[in-house]
């Protein structure tokens, strides 16, 4: 197996030219890249002559910025690695914040066999979507697909997204805005293409850009799991409504509305805020079910490991009989 | 065994009289009291008519306030339970902050046998120290001890402490300021009296106020463990210097000095900031040893479970040959 390589150096080189007069720079590195921490920090130190500190808390996206705690310790810039900015909150950064994309360095592996497999899944008129580390592959994919009889389009999503074709686990507007009959997702992992399949109810083929393996995003196992969680929550008496103070995950008004809905349905409600959410925070409080108003991926990806059902906001509305259970309502950040 | 009872209700009653015009109140509850969360929140809601949210992150003391994240979500007051304020940073609260002490409701159990046992350990001239939840027992202890031939004194510590006789895991100034020959500690747990034994090198007797059991704080097993950690750190090449942005635990200048000392001794250093520290934050970074510049209790209480030696600042100075290994230098917050 070829080792997958990612380029973070060129991004650091570019950002550091803008950071010549900084004294203390904070860096956020997603968990998958933390093995490179020492190299990254050494490089920033060398290029800027600044003191450089790593922010040790986990970071799950540009929604999860450490600009404010870093301001508190006197940092005068933040380098956030591995995610694209969320333009809609760029004017609220507590300190100047620079995003360093981490790009897959390999070429898109879209061969004859994979094209054939894509044709088996998708109709002719398709949209292309991907995650930050593979955005540079869209053009190549598009031209190859066009040469093979597809009609492809790519568009810019909402204000939460920085680039055309970009997909977040909490936002598939770059897919939904297209008038197409199906989607090709370039990337790994199931969560992102599932979001598109659920939001659009159209076919989504996934190509792993490293292995050229083509699969179809099948929402059925996922939906089973979600409807099971919804069913388990029906008899829950005491609910926790979880929310975050992180600027890109903060929906406090919505959290309050959910709490009111639950209370007016005779439930007991504890509103619980935190930076990141975990079931450990609920220990001993007698919570029967929880709603996540911060990152909806938490319910989907970690929910099954929680000792109580963890629902998204629309799933909670199903429990309360306020929306129909089908089609499945995916929770997206506007 | 009698169940130990704590009074939080009277404190909530008192604080809530000051919170009549608040719209959104945040509450911090230490883990040990979280089973009461629902009751506490219901009571605050009833007394203030405000919306009340629980802050879900752990809180280890008044050093660990959630005033800033709560300000971010629009809260206009914080009720912090279970700890006394740290007066020196009271003017920096981001939102009005109210401390609700949680008091042990039982009487001090200081019987004939326990007095006899205390006499076996301590000389005549002693200081009395305790933690927040037993401060109201000092007077009773003092009068009983005086009646039994002791010469007792109690004093106010430094600006980090709110009351006379109060002891923190990171500050024993209320003991050190006394000219006495030994100390009586009222409370449970070994960490607090150990701090005093190590800071003063005098005898410390501990009385468990619930069971009347008297023991002597013996620093020897603790010292063995600390010198072992120091020894293990001697060959460490890559160090993490850990610091916190929490107002009561922030020693960023000191962290930078420690980092410089390590670097000038030929070590590789990563400075890593976070709200709370854990060894999970260091996964995959190749860290051989870590220094905690935030809460020194972390090294002492959790250090042995970390996969690398976790040292306090003065312990690191021992490794670097900058201070003598004995007497053991306890890390205290001024």
XYZ file of C-alpha atoms in Angstrom:
668
model
C 0.000 0.000 0.000
C 1.316 3.419 -0.926
C 1.625 5.746 2.019
C -0.736 8.680 1.651
C 1.151 11.938 1.762
C -0.124 15.350 2.690
C 1.486 18.696 2.053
C 1.447 21.110 4.955
C 4.832 22.721 4.285
C 3.887 24.953 1.375
C 0.964 26.357 3.364
C 3.216 27.086 6.345
C 5.777 28.754 4.081
C 3.121 31.011 2.602
C 1.461 31.945 5.898
C 4.755 32.662 7.634
C 5.632 35.408 5.145
C 2.701 37.306 6.699
C 3.850 36.699 10.275
C 7.144 38.533 10.447
C 6.405 40.830 13.371
C 4.591 38.430 15.665
C 5.965 37.598 19.099
C 3.812 34.663 20.139
C 2.024 32.444 17.633
C -0.438 29.707 18.555
C -0.969 26.684 16.320
C -3.937 24.331 16.113
C -3.263 20.948 14.549
C -5.947 18.321 14.004
C -5.318 14.987 15.743
C -4.375 13.171 12.532
C -1.485 15.565 11.923
C -0.266 15.817 15.531
C 2.577 13.379 14.844
C 4.111 16.223 12.835
C 3.769 18.773 15.661
C 7.459 19.046 16.378
C 8.386 19.560 12.708
C 5.580 22.069 12.149
C 6.482 24.130 15.195
C 10.189 24.089 14.387
C 9.441 25.338 10.880
C 7.197 28.174 12.089
C 9.786 29.219 14.675
C 12.519 29.303 12.047
C 10.460 31.298 9.546
C 9.017 33.846 11.971
C 11.461 34.101 14.887
C 8.389 34.081 17.121
C 7.637 31.941 20.130
C 5.279 29.218 18.994
C 2.868 27.275 21.174
C 0.639 24.378 20.262
C -2.974 24.527 21.383
C -3.469 21.143 23.037
C -7.266 20.795 23.001
C -8.713 18.804 20.095
C -9.899 20.671 17.005
C -12.546 19.243 14.728
C -12.833 22.009 12.166
C -12.774 25.735 11.541
C -15.874 25.813 13.784
C -13.532 24.894 16.609
C -11.061 27.790 16.718
C -8.743 28.579 19.623
C -8.454 32.291 18.857
C -10.025 33.308 22.164
C -8.034 31.165 24.638
C -4.881 32.045 22.698
C -5.689 35.723 23.006
C -5.976 35.147 26.745
C -2.412 33.878 26.944
C -1.133 36.805 24.883
C -0.707 35.152 21.475
C -0.860 37.634 18.606
C -1.702 35.208 15.800
C -3.269 31.798 15.286
C -2.294 29.310 12.596
C -5.121 26.808 12.194
C -4.121 23.753 10.177
C -6.075 21.243 8.131
C -9.335 23.123 7.624
C -10.597 25.890 5.362
C -11.924 29.053 7.056
C -15.631 29.561 7.666
C -15.997 32.957 5.987
C -19.149 33.966 7.849
C -17.363 34.401 11.151
C -14.056 35.730 9.867
C -14.680 39.217 11.209
C -15.014 37.932 14.776
C -11.556 36.404 15.251
C -10.080 37.499 18.573
C -6.568 37.496 17.059
C -5.418 37.414 13.414
C -6.139 33.868 12.226
C -4.477 32.111 9.302
C -5.663 28.851 7.795
C -3.178 26.388 6.390
C -4.828 23.809 4.172
C -3.339 20.345 4.279
C -3.522 18.885 0.794
C -3.288 15.298 -0.362
C -0.145 15.367 -2.529
C -1.021 12.448 -4.801
C -2.904 12.778 -8.081
C -6.514 11.730 -8.304
C -6.639 8.050 -9.089
C -9.620 7.921 -11.474
C -8.955 5.029 -13.846
C -11.004 3.149 -16.435
C -12.349 0.672 -13.931
C -13.385 3.388 -11.505
C -15.108 5.356 -14.274
C -16.969 2.187 -15.199
C -18.023 1.692 -11.597
C -19.171 5.295 -11.285
C -21.307 4.841 -14.442
C -23.012 1.871 -12.791
C -24.097 4.045 -9.874
C -24.687 7.534 -11.244
C -26.839 9.106 -13.954
C -25.285 11.487 -16.483
C -25.881 14.862 -14.877
C -23.837 14.992 -11.688
C -22.349 17.375 -9.180
C -18.859 17.003 -7.713
C -18.199 17.564 -4.018
C -15.246 16.932 -1.743
C -13.515 17.814 1.509
C -10.811 20.442 2.029
C -7.798 18.181 1.479
C -8.939 17.102 -2.009
C -10.365 20.329 -3.436
C -7.488 20.626 -5.908
C -8.628 17.347 -7.524
C -11.999 18.660 -8.638
C -10.751 20.070 -11.945
C -9.039 16.865 -12.973
C -12.075 14.777 -11.976
C -14.388 17.090 -13.858
C -12.431 16.951 -17.102
C -12.047 13.144 -16.985
C -15.746 12.687 -16.273
C -16.752 15.084 -19.053
C -14.539 13.131 -21.464
C -16.458 10.041 -20.440
C -19.890 11.367 -21.158
C -20.832 12.942 -17.843
C -22.269 16.419 -17.480
C -20.565 17.726 -14.342
C -21.074 20.840 -12.257
C -19.484 22.327 -9.176
C -20.742 25.282 -7.197
C -19.977 27.415 -4.211
C -22.058 26.611 -1.131
C -23.226 28.890 1.677
C -21.335 31.400 3.864
C -19.939 28.602 6.013
C -17.834 27.333 3.095
C -14.637 28.724 1.630
C -14.435 27.021 -1.768
C -16.577 25.693 -4.620
C -17.439 22.020 -4.231
C -16.509 22.031 -0.533
C -18.473 19.818 1.803
C -18.620 19.866 5.591
C -20.095 17.228 7.843
C -22.624 19.853 8.894
C -23.173 21.574 5.544
C -23.883 20.164 2.089
C -25.083 23.375 0.449
C -22.477 22.992 -2.334
C -24.383 19.843 -3.323
C -27.933 21.012 -2.672
C -27.570 24.153 -4.770
C -26.896 22.138 -7.926
C -29.646 20.947 -10.242
C -28.214 17.512 -10.914
C -29.355 13.891 -10.695
C -26.536 12.509 -8.545
C -23.145 13.277 -7.005
C -19.572 12.117 -7.096
C -17.801 12.508 -3.770
C -13.999 12.589 -3.854
C -12.580 11.529 -0.521
C -12.544 8.990 2.255
C -14.917 8.320 5.110
C -18.642 7.738 5.015
C -19.972 10.674 6.932
C -19.593 13.399 4.310
C -21.199 11.568 1.357
C -23.964 10.332 3.666
C -24.808 13.923 4.492
C -25.315 14.544 0.765
C -27.323 11.372 0.201
C -29.618 12.268 3.097
C -29.936 15.956 2.257
C -30.675 15.424 -1.430
C -32.162 11.904 -1.535
C -30.095 11.351 -4.677
C -27.438 8.769 -5.515
C -23.929 9.498 -4.263
C -20.914 7.618 -5.562
C -17.685 7.907 -3.603
C -14.215 7.620 -5.053
C -11.288 7.084 -2.727
C -8.687 9.310 -4.415
C -5.815 7.125 -3.183
C -7.059 3.631 -4.071
C -9.524 4.522 -6.904
C -12.087 2.363 -5.109
C -15.658 3.345 -5.940
C -18.536 2.723 -3.515
C -22.070 3.971 -3.140
C -23.043 5.953 -0.062
C -25.801 3.818 1.391
C -27.817 5.626 4.052
C -29.816 2.577 5.163
C -27.613 1.247 8.012
C -27.183 4.787 9.232
C -30.928 5.431 9.147
C -31.625 2.249 11.116
C -29.303 3.450 13.820
C -30.876 6.915 13.900
C -34.462 5.661 14.063
C -33.428 3.300 16.846
C -32.046 6.256 18.831
C -35.239 8.227 18.169
C -37.354 5.281 19.345
C -35.307 4.851 22.514
C -35.728 8.550 23.333
C -39.528 8.424 23.239
C -39.914 7.464 26.904
C -37.076 9.651 28.175
C -38.143 11.837 31.079
C -35.067 13.942 31.864
C -33.305 15.479 28.868
C -30.004 17.300 28.482
C -29.855 19.991 25.817
C -26.175 20.309 24.950
C -24.665 23.394 23.389
C -21.220 24.813 22.668
C -19.669 28.249 23.117
C -17.391 27.697 20.090
C -18.209 30.401 17.576
C -18.778 28.001 14.689
C -20.931 25.582 16.706
C -22.905 28.009 18.854
C -26.687 27.806 18.471
C -27.790 28.977 21.889
C -31.114 30.441 20.705
C -31.960 27.168 19.030
C -30.898 25.270 22.153
C -33.275 27.412 24.214
C -36.112 26.737 21.773
C -35.481 22.992 21.920
C -35.439 23.161 25.721
C -38.768 25.026 25.708
C -40.318 22.501 23.312
C -39.231 19.636 25.526
C -40.499 21.346 28.668
C -43.847 22.164 27.113
C -44.125 18.443 26.347
C -43.716 17.649 30.019
C -40.031 16.711 29.952
C -37.450 17.758 32.527
C -34.609 19.665 30.890
C -31.052 20.531 31.860
C -29.276 22.891 29.492
C -25.592 22.034 29.522
C -22.935 24.122 27.815
C -19.330 23.226 27.097
C -16.581 23.624 24.555
C -16.749 19.986 23.489
C -19.448 17.568 24.593
C -19.081 14.099 26.079
C -21.261 11.641 27.942
C -18.846 11.859 30.882
C -20.222 15.362 31.466
C -23.631 13.818 32.180
C -22.500 11.250 34.739
C -24.750 10.945 37.761
C -27.303 13.510 36.581
C -30.023 10.992 35.744
C -30.207 12.060 32.104
C -32.382 9.725 29.974
C -31.725 11.360 26.586
C -29.630 14.203 25.188
C -29.918 16.595 22.241
C -26.789 17.971 20.613
C -27.174 21.508 19.291
C -23.409 21.832 18.674
C -21.727 19.588 16.057
C -24.381 17.201 14.654
C -21.626 14.719 13.735
C -21.363 13.903 17.424
C -24.815 12.251 17.434
C -24.091 10.356 14.245
C -20.522 9.265 14.863
C -20.233 9.016 18.664
C -23.898 8.752 19.672
C -23.974 4.948 19.576
C -21.270 4.830 22.278
C -23.205 7.074 24.696
C -25.131 5.385 27.516
C -28.312 7.317 26.582
C -29.759 8.198 23.162
C -28.062 11.297 21.721
C -30.254 13.044 19.155
C -29.903 15.910 16.727
C -32.389 18.793 16.852
C -34.692 17.539 14.057
C -34.590 14.030 15.532
C -35.820 15.537 18.808
C -38.615 17.268 16.918
C -39.655 13.846 15.622
C -39.813 12.538 19.199
C -42.001 15.510 20.116
C -44.279 14.884 17.127
C -43.456 18.279 15.627
C -42.076 16.966 12.354
C -42.715 13.784 10.379
C -40.183 10.976 10.788
C -39.661 10.720 7.019
C -37.837 11.771 4.969
C -35.016 11.686 7.536
C -34.210 15.306 8.471
C -30.468 15.828 8.495
C -29.296 18.553 10.908
C -27.283 21.149 8.999
C -25.697 24.422 10.032
C -26.938 27.259 7.846
C -21.499 4.599 58.320
C -23.258 7.945 58.581
C -23.842 9.595 55.242
C -21.882 12.815 54.993
C -24.161 15.730 54.267
C -23.309 19.013 52.674
C -25.349 22.208 52.655
C -25.561 23.982 49.330
C -29.132 25.254 49.702
C -28.509 28.123 52.105
C -25.750 29.460 49.833
C -28.048 29.302 46.792
C -30.812 31.061 48.716
C -28.461 33.867 49.680
C -26.912 34.329 46.240
C -30.238 34.279 44.429
C -31.474 37.336 46.345
C -28.778 39.235 44.394
C -29.800 37.784 41.034
C -33.311 39.110 40.530
C -32.796 40.861 37.189
C -30.681 38.299 35.392
C -31.899 36.631 32.232
C -29.390 33.823 31.765
C -27.378 32.395 34.644
C -24.589 29.853 34.251
C -23.720 27.411 37.053
C -20.501 25.533 37.692
C -20.779 22.479 39.906
C -17.807 20.347 40.945
C -18.012 16.692 39.898
C -18.765 15.450 43.410
C -21.926 17.548 43.573
C -23.127 16.944 39.999
C -25.668 14.349 41.177
C -27.539 17.341 42.603
C -27.472 19.297 39.327
C -31.165 18.974 38.622
C -32.191 20.087 42.117
C -29.714 22.971 42.137
C -30.829 24.279 38.757
C -34.523 23.946 39.599
C -33.965 25.940 42.764
C -32.068 28.731 41.002
C -34.730 28.915 38.285
C -37.487 29.196 40.875
C -35.719 31.862 42.912
C -34.576 34.054 40.009
C -36.993 33.410 37.122
C -33.901 33.318 34.891
C -32.866 30.722 32.369
C -30.197 28.592 33.997
C -27.545 26.551 32.215
C -24.996 24.188 33.665
C -21.408 24.541 32.494
C -20.494 20.979 31.554
C -16.678 21.113 31.598
C -15.045 19.927 34.827
C -14.128 22.492 37.472
C -11.342 21.890 39.944
C -11.420 25.134 41.893
C -11.934 28.855 41.765
C -8.849 28.875 39.510
C -11.024 27.129 36.957
C -13.831 29.616 36.315
C -16.197 29.528 33.334
C -16.952 33.247 33.348
C -15.479 33.764 29.878
C -17.171 30.944 27.914
C -20.423 31.807 29.683
C -20.061 35.433 28.624
C -19.655 34.145 25.068
C -23.026 32.440 25.171
C -24.693 35.540 26.625
C -24.949 34.577 30.301
C -25.126 37.582 32.616
C -24.043 35.886 35.839
C -22.074 32.873 37.020
C -22.773 30.880 40.166
C -19.664 28.860 41.024
C -20.307 26.184 43.616
C -18.078 24.384 46.081
C -15.083 26.695 46.179
C -14.167 30.001 47.811
C -13.232 32.893 45.508
C -9.605 33.718 44.739
C -9.660 37.395 45.702
C -6.629 38.394 43.611
C -8.436 37.927 40.315
C -11.896 39.085 41.375
C -11.679 42.284 39.355
C -11.163 40.354 36.118
C -14.386 38.369 36.000
C -15.963 38.574 32.543
C -19.466 38.453 34.090
C -20.637 38.964 37.685
C -19.512 35.856 39.556
C -20.974 34.523 42.801
C -19.412 31.804 44.912
C -21.608 29.385 46.814
C -19.683 27.527 49.479
C -20.730 23.938 50.088
C -20.392 23.231 53.794
C -20.182 19.956 55.631
C -23.323 20.059 57.801
C -22.116 17.775 60.591
C -20.301 18.954 63.688
C -16.582 18.433 64.053
C -16.019 15.017 65.559
C -13.073 15.734 67.884
C -13.411 13.315 70.771
C -11.185 12.262 73.675
C -9.496 9.518 71.690
C -8.784 11.801 68.761
C -7.357 14.470 71.066
C -5.118 11.818 72.579
C -3.967 10.749 69.128
C -3.284 14.336 68.103
C -1.137 14.794 71.226
C 0.948 11.793 70.193
C 1.792 13.469 66.886
C 1.919 17.200 67.533
C 3.859 19.553 69.820
C 1.995 22.171 71.862
C 2.166 25.208 69.594
C 0.160 24.451 66.472
C -1.591 26.070 63.554
C -4.991 24.981 62.265
C -5.676 24.705 58.549
C -8.509 23.272 56.505
C -10.296 23.273 53.157
C -13.305 25.382 52.172
C -16.030 22.960 53.201
C -14.800 22.708 56.815
C -13.781 26.302 57.552
C -16.690 26.719 59.958
C -15.185 23.990 62.178
C -12.002 25.916 62.949
C -13.432 27.794 65.918
C -14.762 24.666 67.588
C -11.483 22.827 66.976
C -9.483 25.711 68.340
C -11.443 25.998 71.586
C -11.359 22.220 72.225
C -7.630 22.093 71.554
C -6.940 25.112 73.785
C -8.930 23.416 76.574
C -6.645 20.440 76.136
C -3.392 22.290 76.528
C -2.614 23.300 72.966
C -1.619 26.795 71.907
C -3.442 27.220 68.591
C -3.314 29.882 65.921
C -5.045 30.530 62.635
C -4.142 33.166 60.083
C -5.128 34.542 56.733
C -2.938 33.405 53.842
C -2.045 35.203 50.616
C -4.200 36.972 48.005
C -5.237 33.645 46.477
C -7.165 32.744 49.634
C -10.540 33.990 50.838
C -10.556 32.991 54.522
C -8.306 32.534 57.539
C -6.995 28.982 57.880
C -7.881 28.144 54.267
C -5.635 25.770 52.404
C -5.474 25.077 48.675
C -3.671 22.241 46.964
C -1.455 24.904 45.393
C -1.158 27.308 48.316
C -0.300 26.729 51.958
C 0.465 30.310 52.911
C -2.093 30.169 55.740
C 0.185 27.542 57.302
C 3.564 28.990 56.381
C 2.790 32.432 57.813
C 2.345 31.015 61.314
C 5.200 30.672 63.772
C 4.201 27.284 65.144
C 5.784 23.862 65.641
C 3.179 21.743 63.851
C -0.267 21.763 62.242
C -3.668 20.200 62.633
C -5.449 19.698 59.330
C -9.241 19.303 59.444
C -10.474 17.451 56.394
C -10.172 14.417 54.188
C -7.708 13.479 51.475
C -3.945 13.408 51.656
C -2.966 16.056 49.169
C -3.704 19.171 51.214
C -1.922 18.171 54.432
C 0.996 16.843 52.384
C 1.409 20.281 50.840
C 1.805 21.688 54.355
C 4.172 18.970 55.512
C 6.377 19.534 52.474
C 6.236 23.335 52.535
C 6.977 23.646 56.242
C 8.890 20.448 57.033
C 6.871 20.282 60.248
C 4.559 17.606 61.634
C 1.012 17.634 60.317
C -1.777 15.688 62.014
C -5.000 15.179 60.081
C -8.408 14.756 61.609
C -11.222 13.406 59.477
C -14.108 15.570 60.709
C -16.659 12.846 59.974
C -15.007 9.786 61.535
C -12.698 11.512 64.075
C -9.864 9.385 62.742
C -6.460 10.949 63.302
C -3.512 10.222 61.028
C -0.154 11.804 60.357
C 0.600 13.232 56.925
C 3.610 11.205 55.899
C 5.412 12.675 52.911
C 7.751 9.691 52.416
C 5.766 7.556 49.921
C 4.934 10.722 48.027
C 8.572 11.811 47.928
C 9.666 8.403 46.627
C 7.232 8.746 43.769
C 8.369 12.294 42.981
C 12.082 11.481 43.027
C 11.389 8.497 40.777
C 9.664 10.801 38.265
C 12.594 13.235 38.477
C 15.059 10.394 37.882
C 13.096 9.084 34.897
C 13.072 12.566 33.341
C 16.861 12.908 33.392
C 17.394 11.290 30.000
C 14.322 12.816 28.363
C 15.153 14.485 25.065
C 11.849 16.005 23.935
C 9.883 17.896 26.571
C 6.387 19.334 26.637
C 5.875 22.465 28.716
C 2.167 22.510 29.550
C 0.275 25.634 30.493
C -3.326 26.753 30.945
C -5.266 29.804 29.825
C -7.500 29.607 32.926
C -7.050 32.834 34.844
C -6.222 31.160 38.138
C -3.767 28.671 36.621
C -2.078 30.833 34.004
C 1.693 31.173 34.361
C 2.678 31.756 30.780
C 5.794 33.817 31.597
C 7.009 31.077 33.883
C 6.223 28.472 31.219
C 8.354 30.417 28.740
C 11.210 30.611 31.233
C 11.063 26.862 31.849
C 11.036 26.256 28.092
C 14.111 28.472 27.684
C 15.947 26.689 30.497
C 15.230 23.324 28.923
C 16.307 24.509 25.486
C 19.512 26.029 26.785
C 20.248 22.596 28.286
C 19.970 21.039 24.833
C 16.427 19.687 25.158
C 13.764 19.874 22.477
C 10.682 21.705 23.748
C 7.061 21.915 22.673
C 4.997 24.478 24.543
C 1.434 23.189 24.744
C -1.472 25.251 26.029
C -4.954 24.086 26.966
C -7.762 24.635 29.414
C -7.155 21.344 31.178
C -4.179 19.085 30.557
C -4.103 15.375 29.797
C -1.618 12.883 28.425
C -4.012 12.211 25.539
C -3.054 15.671 24.254
C 0.521 14.428 23.809
C -0.259 11.277 21.830
C 2.047 10.644 18.897
C 4.247 13.677 19.515
C 7.230 11.747 20.804
C 7.252 13.524 24.149
C 9.675 11.965 26.681
C 8.785 14.153 29.664
C 6.354 16.941 30.498
C 6.308 19.895 32.902
C 3.032 21.180 34.261
C 2.957 24.936 34.848
C -0.821 24.933 35.437
C -2.245 23.071 38.458
C 0.656 21.349 40.277
C -1.774 18.782 41.708
C -1.898 17.200 38.265
C 1.730 16.035 38.539
C 1.216 14.738 42.049
C -2.194 13.098 41.715
C -2.415 12.063 38.052
C 1.263 12.059 37.068
C 1.806 8.377 37.941
C -0.836 7.390 35.337
C 0.833 9.320 32.506
C 2.999 7.360 30.069
C 5.894 9.809 30.543
C 7.191 11.538 33.684
C 5.117 14.627 34.503
C 7.053 17.110 36.626
C 6.339 20.353 38.433
C 8.443 23.431 37.690
C 10.857 23.070 40.642
C 11.209 19.336 39.901
C 12.269 20.289 36.375
C 14.808 22.685 37.827
C 16.253 19.756 39.782
C 16.613 17.778 36.535
C 18.430 20.757 35.006
C 20.742 21.019 38.015
C 19.484 24.515 38.808
C 18.258 23.736 42.298
C 19.245 21.136 44.870
C 17.075 18.020 45.084
C 16.582 18.476 48.825
C 14.605 19.674 50.661
C 11.849 18.723 48.201
C 10.604 21.954 46.569
C 6.814 22.004 46.470
C 5.356 24.030 43.587
C 3.011 26.691 44.953
C 1.034 29.468 43.304
C 1.899 32.824 44.847
